[in-house]
Amino acid sequence: MTAEPLERALDHEERLTRPTPLPESRPPLLRTARESDLPELQRLDEEVFQEVAYPAFLLRQLYDLYAGRAGHLLVLDDGDGRLRGYVLAATTAISRDSWILGLCVAEDRRRHGLGRELMVEVLARLRRCGTERVRLTVEPANDAAILLYRSLGFRPEPPEGGLRRDYFGPGEDREVMRLVL
Ligand SMILES: CC(C)(COP(=O)(O)OP(=O)(O)OC[C@H]1O[C@@H](n2cnc3c(N)ncnc32)[C@H](O)[C@@H]1OP(=O)(O)O)[C@@H](O)C(=O)NCCC(=O)NCCS
């Protein structure tokens, strides 16, 4: 398997919303993923991405590849056994390119800076590893994610303003964004 951009996107529009109060005051802890997180990671991935969630076997192997020593699979741990978000970056050994393959925050925890926190930390780790470029794909109508990525310095990768028609199959257009570290 090659490190291809598997970043999924939701078919429904990610509407731009105002922050809602957090259900509790303590913010979740950002840490590297552990093997014991896999069932909970799968639950969260299915909760957010539904029919385009990673199958369990792929999530397992992505964990094997990119968690561990690389430390590029980060989770938000609520401390009660629940995970509330994750980010996954996959880096090629040869060209020092990395792809963000997954980013999400549980719906009831959004708009509190957690998505940004995950991205900032994984980008810092990639920078420390000598990664030169980070790419990702995003569904063109996913304004929330695009705003977050733009605020971190990601820009559409030419040509055609980043738009890749039928990128994930017929009708599955995606925008490719790139950040030079
Ligand atoms: C994209 C996602 C991870 C953002 O997580 P989040 O914790 O809500 O984001 P943050 O609170 O850190 O917001 C960071 C910035 O993103 C932008 N943003 C994120 N969600 C937004 C929204 N609903 N409306 C407007 N701006 C939004 C803002 O610029 C925000 O900065 P600000 O708070 O200073 O205005 C989250 O919406 C999510 O999980 N979505 C579903 C999965 C998904 O689409 N993943 C990305 C696939 S490419």
Short mmCIF file of N, CA and C in Angstrom, two decimals, residues 120 122-131 179-181:
data_model
loop_
_atom_site.label_atom_id
_atom_site.label_comp_id
_atom_site.label_asym_id
_atom_site.label_seq_id
_atom_site.Cartn_x
_atom_site.Cartn_y
_atom_site.Cartn_z
N VAL A 120 -1.96 22.05 14.71
CA VAL A 120 -0.72 22.76 15.09
C VAL A 120 0.30 21.76 15.63
N VAL A 122 0.47 18.42 15.12
CA VAL A 122 1.00 17.46 14.14
C VAL A 122 1.94 18.17 13.17
N LEU A 123 1.65 19.42 12.83
CA LEU A 123 2.56 20.17 11.94
C LEU A 123 3.90 20.41 12.62
N ALA A 124 3.88 20.69 13.92
CA ALA A 124 5.14 20.89 14.65
C ALA A 124 5.97 19.61 14.64
N ARG A 125 5.29 18.47 14.80
CA ARG A 125 6.01 17.19 14.79
C ARG A 125 6.58 16.89 13.40
N LEU A 126 5.80 17.21 12.38
CA LEU A 126 6.27 16.97 11.01
C LEU A 126 7.49 17.85 10.71
N ARG A 127 7.42 19.08 11.16
CA ARG A 127 8.54 20.01 10.95
C ARG A 127 9.80 19.45 11.61
N ARG A 128 9.65 18.97 12.84
CA ARG A 128 10.80 18.43 13.57
C ARG A 128 11.40 17.21 12.87
N CYS A 129 10.57 16.48 12.14
CA CYS A 129 11.05 15.28 11.43
C CYS A 129 11.67 15.63 10.09
N GLY A 130 11.67 16.89 9.71
CA GLY A 130 12.27 17.26 8.44
C GLY A 130 11.32 17.20 7.26
N THR A 131 10.03 17.07 7.53
CA THR A 131 9.05 17.06 6.44
C THR A 131 9.08 18.42 5.74
N LEU A 179 0.90 22.93 2.11
CA LEU A 179 1.65 23.84 2.99
C LEU A 179 3.13 23.48 2.87
N VAL A 180 3.95 24.47 2.58
CA VAL A 180 5.40 24.24 2.58
C VAL A 180 5.90 24.59 3.97
N LEU A 181 6.53 23.61 4.62
CA LEU A 181 6.94 23.82 6.02
C LEU A 181 8.25 24.60 6.10
#
